[in-house]
Amino acid sequence: MSEFLPSAEDMLSGPDAHGFFGPYGGTFVPETVVPALRELEEAFETAKADTGFAAELGVLLRDYTGRPTPLYRADRLARAAGLGAVFLKREDLNHTGAHKINNTLGQCLLAKRMGKGRVIAETGAGQHGVATATAAALMGLECAVFMGVEDIRRQSLNVYRMRLLGSEVVPVDEGSGTLADAVTAALRHWVERVNDTFYAIGSAIGPHPYPAIVREFQSVIGTETIAQLAEKGERADAVVACVGGGSNAIGMFHPFLRDVPASERPLLLGAEAAGLGLDSGKHGASIAKGEPGVTHGFYSYLLQDEAGNPVEAYSISAGLDYPGVGPEHAYLHDEGLVRYEAVTDAEALAAFEQLCVTEGIIPAIESAHALALLPRLAEELGPSGRVVVNVSGRGDKDIDIVREAGLGA
Ligand SMILES: *Cc1c(COP(=O)(O)O)cnc(C)c1O
């Protein structure tokens, strides 16, 4: 093979030297940010090669976050869904209630190593903000979280949590006052304060090297799952995760793509938010309905209008209403290495209720989108089908929303 053509394996472990996964990803940022991204990339590569860094993070993941999270065999759910076995990867049992802490502990540790005394983050519903505020408090870092004014209004409890944890919440009064505006504001602020400030991004998005960094810190999910299946003497036909920006999904999928030969690899299935329906114009399904474009420093599938302007995403779950998707998912989709399907609000609510009453587990509505693919998989795989679902978070934060939707009435 020509030395200029990366092998398929290299692409699986990509991105390439310029931060591209196939045509997606890259570094579409103002010149002024480029040196900061280079510095970050170097620090990340050094940390990755340093067993001391891995050991320090490993202790935090074990003793602070509570890893490994269990791989729980949910038999009543499997029976109700018409499948042979369902295994739930319990990311909801992490400290702070979701997978986001895996990433913020890693990034804040990296910030400390780089000598930055201050971290900033963007947040939509407040979940990444709380996870960043948590890691910053733990490590004695100053922390400011950018949040749209509309989200501040809707998510007052998480705003209060961040303040309790010692962080500043910076209101963003631009655009629609939601997540995409908060990312833009955080990136802009980072340019001005890059000397002492580390930007801890919340999903597998943003300019290179962020998608690779977030994937690295979230890959503990898939690595543990593979080991836990082996310990149980089990195999899976399919592995499902929900896709907002794509961090919990890439954390689950990447180790399967990297470490499991294609002939033995389960079907990898991502669940996007179809909101009120794919034809309603109110959804977050960037892969099903988006077109390639640039946003927030990277090139990927993006929800946009006919003129190519980004449009707002909608989902009942705040964590899935990002109008883009991480560049690696765009690549995995095009290559047919991962299949993506869209799940409506109504389907997610039904799956949410089903997990509550069959297993006594209240999932995040984001995670319920992944659970909603179980009936479809039962049809495809038959009654002996064996499926792993990543339960990315717990549902305490969503209680008001599901009550309003009429569940449990
Ligand atoms: C934020 C969030 C998501 C969506 O983000 P990804 O980066 O796609 O993982 C999913 N589930 C939960 C519980 C979240 O908090």
Coordinates of C-alpha atoms and ligand atoms in Angstrom, one line a residue:
M1 CA 0.0 0.0 0.0
S2 CA 1.2 3.5 -0.8
E3 CA 2.7 5.3 2.2
F4 CA 0.5 8.2 1.4
L5 CA -2.7 6.3 1.8
P6 CA -3.6 5.5 5.4
S7 CA -4.7 1.9 6.0
A8 CA -8.2 1.2 7.1
E9 CA -6.9 0.5 10.5
D10 CA -5.2 3.9 10.8
M11 CA -8.4 5.5 9.8
L12 CA -10.2 3.7 12.6
S13 CA -7.7 5.0 15.1
G14 CA -7.6 8.5 13.3
P15 CA -7.8 11.4 13.0
D16 CA -5.0 12.1 10.5
A17 CA -2.2 14.6 11.3
H18 CA -4.5 17.5 10.3
G19 CA -7.4 16.3 12.5
F20 CA -9.5 14.8 9.7
F21 CA -11.6 11.7 9.8
G22 CA -12.0 11.2 6.1
P23 CA -13.4 14.6 5.0
Y24 CA -14.7 15.5 8.4
G25 CA -13.2 17.3 11.4
G26 CA -10.3 19.6 10.9
T27 CA -9.5 23.0 12.5
F28 CA -11.7 25.8 11.2
V29 CA -10.8 28.5 13.7
P30 CA -9.3 32.0 13.7
E31 CA -5.5 32.1 13.4
T32 CA -5.2 33.3 16.9
V33 CA -6.5 30.0 18.3
V34 CA -4.2 27.8 16.3
P35 CA -1.2 28.0 18.7
A36 CA -3.4 27.1 21.6
L37 CA -4.7 24.1 19.8
R38 CA -1.1 23.0 19.0
E39 CA -0.1 23.4 22.6
L40 CA -3.1 21.4 23.7
E41 CA -2.4 18.6 21.1
E42 CA 1.2 18.4 22.3
A43 CA 0.2 18.2 26.0
F44 CA -2.4 15.6 25.2
E45 CA 0.1 13.4 23.2
T46 CA 2.6 13.7 26.1
A47 CA 0.0 12.9 28.7
K48 CA -1.2 9.9 26.7
A49 CA 2.3 8.4 26.6
D50 CA 2.8 9.1 30.3
T51 CA 1.9 6.1 32.6
G52 CA 1.8 8.6 35.5
F53 CA -1.0 10.5 33.9
A54 CA -3.0 7.3 33.3
A55 CA -2.4 6.1 36.8
E56 CA -3.6 9.4 38.3
L57 CA -6.7 9.5 36.2
G58 CA -7.3 5.8 36.9
V59 CA -7.4 6.4 40.7
L60 CA -9.9 9.2 40.2
L61 CA -12.1 7.1 38.0
R62 CA -12.1 4.3 40.5
D63 CA -12.2 6.1 43.9
Y64 CA -14.0 9.3 43.0
T65 CA -16.3 8.4 40.2
G66 CA -16.9 4.8 41.1
R67 CA -15.6 2.9 38.0
P68 CA -15.9 0.4 36.6
T69 CA -19.6 1.0 36.2
P70 CA -21.5 -2.3 36.2
L71 CA -22.6 -4.1 33.0
Y72 CA -26.0 -5.2 34.3
R73 CA -28.1 -8.0 32.7
A74 CA -31.6 -6.7 32.6
D75 CA -33.8 -9.8 32.2
R76 CA -37.2 -8.3 32.7
L77 CA -36.5 -5.6 30.2
A78 CA -35.2 -8.2 27.7
R79 CA -38.4 -10.3 28.1
A80 CA -40.6 -7.2 27.6
A81 CA -38.6 -6.2 24.5
G82 CA -38.7 -9.7 23.0
L83 CA -34.9 -10.2 23.1
G84 CA -32.7 -13.0 24.5
A85 CA -30.6 -10.7 26.6
V86 CA -30.1 -7.0 27.3
F87 CA -27.0 -5.7 29.1
L88 CA -27.1 -2.2 30.5
K89 CA -23.8 -0.3 30.8
R90 CA -24.6 1.7 33.9
E91 CA -23.0 5.1 33.2
D92 CA -25.9 6.5 35.2
L93 CA -24.1 5.2 38.3
N94 CA -21.1 7.5 37.9
H95 CA -20.6 10.4 40.4
T96 CA -22.8 13.3 39.1
G97 CA -25.0 10.8 37.3
A98 CA -23.7 10.5 33.8
H99 CA -20.7 9.7 31.6
K100 CA -19.7 13.4 31.3
I101 CA -17.5 13.2 34.4
N102 CA -15.1 10.7 32.6
N103 CA -14.3 13.5 30.2
T104 CA -14.1 16.4 32.6
L105 CA -11.8 14.6 35.0
G106 CA -9.5 13.9 32.1
Q107 CA -9.5 17.4 30.7
C108 CA -9.1 19.1 34.1
L109 CA -6.2 16.8 34.9
L110 CA -4.7 17.9 31.5
A111 CA -5.4 21.6 32.4
K112 CA -3.4 21.2 35.6
R113 CA -0.5 19.5 33.8
M114 CA -0.4 22.4 31.3
G115 CA -0.2 24.8 34.3
K116 CA -3.5 26.4 33.6
G117 CA -5.2 27.6 36.7
R118 CA -8.6 28.2 35.1
V119 CA -11.0 26.2 33.1
I120 CA -14.0 27.3 31.1
A121 CA -16.8 25.2 29.6
E122 CA -20.0 25.6 27.7
T123 CA -23.2 23.9 28.8
G124 CA -26.8 23.5 27.5
A125 CA -28.9 21.7 30.0
G126 CA -26.1 22.2 32.6
Q127 CA -24.9 18.6 32.7
H128 CA -21.5 19.3 31.3
G129 CA -21.3 22.5 33.3
V130 CA -21.9 20.6 36.5
A131 CA -19.4 17.9 35.6
T132 CA -16.8 20.5 34.8
A133 CA -17.5 22.5 38.0
T134 CA -17.2 19.2 39.9
A135 CA -13.8 18.3 38.5
A136 CA -12.6 21.9 38.9
A137 CA -13.6 21.9 42.5
L138 CA -11.8 18.6 43.1
M139 CA -8.6 19.9 41.5
G140 CA -8.7 23.5 42.9
L141 CA -9.2 25.1 39.5
E142 CA -11.1 28.3 38.9
C143 CA -14.1 27.6 36.7
A144 CA -16.4 29.7 34.5
V145 CA -19.3 28.0 32.6
F146 CA -20.9 29.7 29.6
M147 CA -24.7 29.1 29.4
G148 CA -27.4 30.6 27.2
V149 CA -29.9 32.8 29.0
E150 CA -32.8 30.7 27.9
D151 CA -31.1 27.6 29.2
I152 CA -30.3 29.4 32.5
R153 CA -34.0 30.0 32.8
R154 CA -35.0 26.4 32.0
Q155 CA -32.3 24.7 34.1
S156 CA -32.1 26.8 37.3
L157 CA -31.3 23.8 39.5
N158 CA -28.1 23.0 37.5
V159 CA -27.2 26.7 37.6
Y160 CA -27.4 26.6 41.3
R161 CA -25.4 23.4 41.5
M162 CA -22.5 24.9 39.6
R163 CA -22.5 28.0 41.9
L164 CA -22.6 25.7 45.0
L165 CA -19.5 23.9 43.5
G166 CA -17.7 27.3 43.4
S167 CA -18.1 28.0 39.7
E168 CA -19.1 31.2 37.9
V169 CA -22.0 30.9 35.4
V170 CA -21.6 33.3 32.5
P171 CA -25.0 34.2 30.8
V172 CA -24.9 34.2 27.0
D173 CA -27.5 36.6 25.6
E174 CA -27.0 36.0 21.9
G175 CA -28.8 34.1 19.2
S176 CA -31.5 31.9 20.8
G177 CA -29.6 31.8 24.1
T178 CA -29.0 28.1 24.0
L179 CA -26.2 25.6 23.7
A180 CA -24.8 26.5 20.2
D181 CA -24.5 30.2 21.4
A182 CA -22.8 29.1 24.5
V183 CA -20.2 27.1 22.5
T184 CA -19.5 30.2 20.3
A185 CA -19.2 32.4 23.4
A186 CA -16.8 30.0 25.1
L187 CA -14.6 29.7 22.0
R188 CA -14.5 33.4 21.7
H189 CA -13.6 33.9 25.3
W190 CA -10.9 31.2 25.1
V191 CA -9.1 33.2 22.3
E192 CA -8.8 36.2 24.7
R193 CA -7.7 34.3 27.8
V194 CA -5.7 31.4 26.3
N195 CA -2.6 32.0 28.4
D196 CA -4.1 31.0 31.7
T197 CA -7.3 29.3 30.6
F198 CA -8.1 25.7 29.4
Y199 CA -11.3 25.1 27.4
A200 CA -12.9 21.9 28.5
I201 CA -15.3 21.0 25.7
G202 CA -18.3 18.8 26.5
S203 CA -18.7 16.4 23.6
A204 CA -16.7 14.8 20.8
I205 CA -17.0 18.0 18.8
G206 CA -15.0 21.2 18.2
P207 CA -11.7 21.8 16.4
H208 CA -9.0 19.1 16.4
P209 CA -7.7 17.8 18.8
Y210 CA -10.9 18.0 20.9
P211 CA -12.8 15.1 19.2
A212 CA -9.7 12.8 19.7
I213 CA -9.3 14.0 23.4
V214 CA -12.9 13.4 24.3
R215 CA -12.9 10.0 22.6
E216 CA -9.8 9.0 24.6
F217 CA -11.4 9.9 27.9
Q218 CA -14.7 8.4 27.1
S219 CA -13.3 5.1 25.7
V220 CA -13.2 3.7 29.2
I221 CA -16.9 2.9 28.6
G222 CA -16.3 0.6 25.6
T223 CA -13.1 -0.9 27.0
E224 CA -14.8 -1.9 30.2
T225 CA -17.8 -3.3 28.3
I226 CA -15.7 -5.5 26.2
A227 CA -13.9 -6.9 29.3
Q228 CA -17.2 -7.3 31.2
L229 CA -18.8 -9.2 28.3
A230 CA -15.7 -11.5 28.2
E231 CA -15.8 -12.0 32.0
K232 CA -19.5 -13.1 31.8
G233 CA -18.7 -15.4 28.9
E234 CA -21.1 -13.3 26.8
R235 CA -21.2 -11.8 23.4
A236 CA -23.4 -9.1 21.9
D237 CA -25.1 -8.9 18.5
A238 CA -25.6 -5.2 18.8
V239 CA -24.3 -2.3 20.9
V240 CA -26.5 0.8 21.2
A241 CA -25.8 4.4 22.4
C242 CA -27.5 7.7 22.0
V243 CA -25.9 10.5 19.9
G244 CA -26.0 14.2 20.8
G245 CA -22.6 15.6 20.0
G246 CA -21.5 11.9 20.2
S247 CA -19.2 11.5 23.2
N248 CA -20.9 8.6 25.1
A249 CA -21.4 6.8 21.7
I250 CA -17.9 7.2 20.5
G251 CA -16.6 6.2 24.0
M252 CA -18.6 3.0 23.6
F253 CA -18.0 2.3 19.9
H254 CA -14.3 3.2 19.5
P255 CA -12.9 0.3 21.5
F256 CA -15.1 -2.1 19.5
L257 CA -13.8 -0.6 16.3
R258 CA -10.2 -0.6 17.5
D259 CA -9.9 -3.8 19.4
V260 CA -12.5 -6.2 18.0
P261 CA -12.0 -7.7 14.5
A262 CA -14.7 -6.8 12.0
S263 CA -15.8 -10.4 11.6
E264 CA -16.6 -10.6 15.4
R265 CA -17.8 -7.1 15.9
P266 CA -21.4 -6.5 17.0
L267 CA -23.6 -4.2 15.0
L268 CA -22.9 -0.7 16.3
L269 CA -26.0 1.5 16.4
G270 CA -26.3 5.2 17.3
A271 CA -29.7 6.8 18.2
E272 CA -30.3 10.4 17.1
A273 CA -33.2 12.5 18.3
A274 CA -36.1 12.6 15.8
G275 CA -37.9 15.0 18.1
L276 CA -41.5 15.5 16.8
G277 CA -40.6 13.5 13.7
L278 CA -38.0 13.7 10.9
D279 CA -40.4 15.7 8.7
S280 CA -41.6 18.1 11.4
G281 CA -38.5 20.3 11.2
K282 CA -38.3 19.9 15.0
H283 CA -35.6 17.4 15.6
G284 CA -31.9 16.9 16.3
A285 CA -31.1 14.3 13.7
S286 CA -28.0 15.8 12.1
I287 CA -26.9 12.6 10.4
A288 CA -30.4 11.7 8.9
K289 CA -31.3 15.3 7.9
G290 CA -28.2 17.4 8.0
E291 CA -25.7 18.5 5.3
P292 CA -22.0 18.7 5.7
G293 CA -20.9 22.2 6.9
V294 CA -18.6 24.0 9.3
T295 CA -19.6 24.9 12.8
H296 CA -17.7 25.5 16.0
G297 CA -14.4 24.9 14.4
F298 CA -15.1 21.5 12.6
Y299 CA -16.6 20.1 9.4
S300 CA -19.4 17.6 9.8
Y301 CA -23.1 16.9 9.3
L302 CA -25.0 20.0 10.4
L303 CA -28.7 21.0 10.5
Q304 CA -28.9 24.0 8.2
D305 CA -31.5 25.9 6.1
E306 CA -31.5 26.2 2.3
A307 CA -29.0 29.1 2.5
G308 CA -26.6 27.0 4.5
N309 CA -27.2 28.8 7.8
P310 CA -27.2 26.6 11.0
V311 CA -30.7 26.0 12.3
E312 CA -31.8 25.2 15.8
A313 CA -32.2 21.6 16.9
Y314 CA -35.0 20.3 19.0
S315 CA -35.4 17.3 21.2
I316 CA -37.3 16.6 24.4
S317 CA -33.9 15.7 25.8
A318 CA -31.7 18.7 26.2
G319 CA -28.5 16.6 25.8
L320 CA -29.5 15.6 22.2
D321 CA -30.6 19.0 20.8
Y322 CA -27.2 20.0 19.4
P323 CA -27.5 20.9 15.6
G324 CA -24.3 19.1 14.6
V325 CA -22.6 15.8 15.3
G326 CA -19.0 14.9 16.1
P327 CA -16.9 14.5 12.9
E328 CA -15.9 10.9 13.6
H329 CA -19.6 9.9 13.6
A330 CA -20.0 11.5 10.2
Y331 CA -17.1 9.4 9.0
L332 CA -18.3 6.2 10.6
H333 CA -21.7 6.7 9.1
D334 CA -20.4 7.3 5.5
E335 CA -18.1 4.2 5.8
G336 CA -21.0 2.1 7.0
L337 CA -19.1 1.1 10.2
V338 CA -21.8 2.4 12.5
R339 CA -25.5 2.6 11.7
Y340 CA -27.5 5.6 12.9
E341 CA -31.3 5.6 13.4
A342 CA -33.6 8.4 14.6
V343 CA -36.0 8.1 17.6
T344 CA -38.9 10.4 18.3
D345 CA -39.7 12.0 21.7
A346 CA -42.7 9.7 21.9
E347 CA -40.7 6.5 21.4
A348 CA -38.1 7.7 23.9
L349 CA -40.8 8.4 26.5
A350 CA -42.2 4.9 26.0
A351 CA -38.8 3.4 26.5
F352 CA -38.2 5.5 29.5
E353 CA -41.3 4.2 31.1
Q354 CA -40.5 0.6 30.2
L355 CA -37.1 0.7 31.9
C356 CA -38.7 2.3 35.0
V357 CA -41.3 -0.4 35.5
T358 CA -39.3 -3.4 34.3
E359 CA -36.0 -2.8 36.1
G360 CA -36.5 0.0 38.7
I361 CA -34.0 2.2 36.9
I362 CA -35.0 5.8 35.9
P363 CA -32.8 6.7 32.9
A364 CA -31.9 10.1 31.4
I365 CA -34.2 10.9 28.5
E366 CA -31.1 10.9 26.3
S367 CA -30.4 7.3 27.2
A368 CA -34.0 6.4 26.6
H369 CA -33.4 7.2 22.9
A370 CA -30.9 4.3 22.9
L371 CA -33.4 2.0 24.8
A372 CA -36.1 2.9 22.2
L373 CA -34.1 0.9 19.6
L374 CA -34.7 -2.4 21.5
P375 CA -38.1 -3.2 19.8
R376 CA -36.6 -2.6 16.4
L377 CA -33.6 -4.8 17.2
A378 CA -36.0 -7.5 18.5
E379 CA -37.5 -7.5 15.0
E380 CA -34.2 -7.6 13.3
L381 CA -32.3 -10.1 15.5
G382 CA -35.2 -12.3 16.7
P383 CA -35.9 -13.6 20.2
S384 CA -32.4 -14.8 20.8
G385 CA -30.8 -11.4 20.1
R386 CA -28.3 -10.1 22.6
V387 CA -27.9 -6.3 23.0
V388 CA -25.8 -3.9 25.0
V389 CA -27.3 -0.5 25.7
N390 CA -25.3 2.4 27.1
V391 CA -27.4 4.0 29.8
S392 CA -25.5 7.3 29.6
G393 CA -27.1 9.0 32.6
R394 CA -29.8 8.9 35.2
G395 CA -33.2 10.5 34.9
D396 CA -33.5 12.6 38.1
K397 CA -32.9 15.8 36.0
D398 CA -35.8 14.8 33.7
I399 CA -38.5 14.2 36.3
D400 CA -40.4 17.4 35.6
I401 CA -40.3 16.9 31.9
V402 CA -41.7 13.3 32.0
R403 CA -44.3 14.4 34.5
E404 CA -45.4 17.1 32.1
A405 CA -45.5 14.6 29.3
G406 CA -48.0 12.6 31.4
L407 CA -45.9 9.5 32.4
G408 CA -46.8 7.8 35.6
A409 CA -50.3 9.3 35.6
Ligands
LIG1 C1 -25.0 15.2 27.5 C2 -25.6 13.9 27.5 C3 -25.8 13.1 26.4 C4 -25.4 13.6 25.0 O1 -24.1 13.9 24.8 P1 -23.1 13.0 24.0 O2 -21.9 13.8 23.9 O3 -23.7 12.7 22.7 O4 -22.8 11.8 24.8 C5 -26.3 11.9 26.5 N1 -26.7 11.4 27.7 C6 -26.6 12.1 28.8 C7 -27.1 11.5 30.1 C8 -26.1 13.4 28.8 O5 -26.0 14.1 29.9

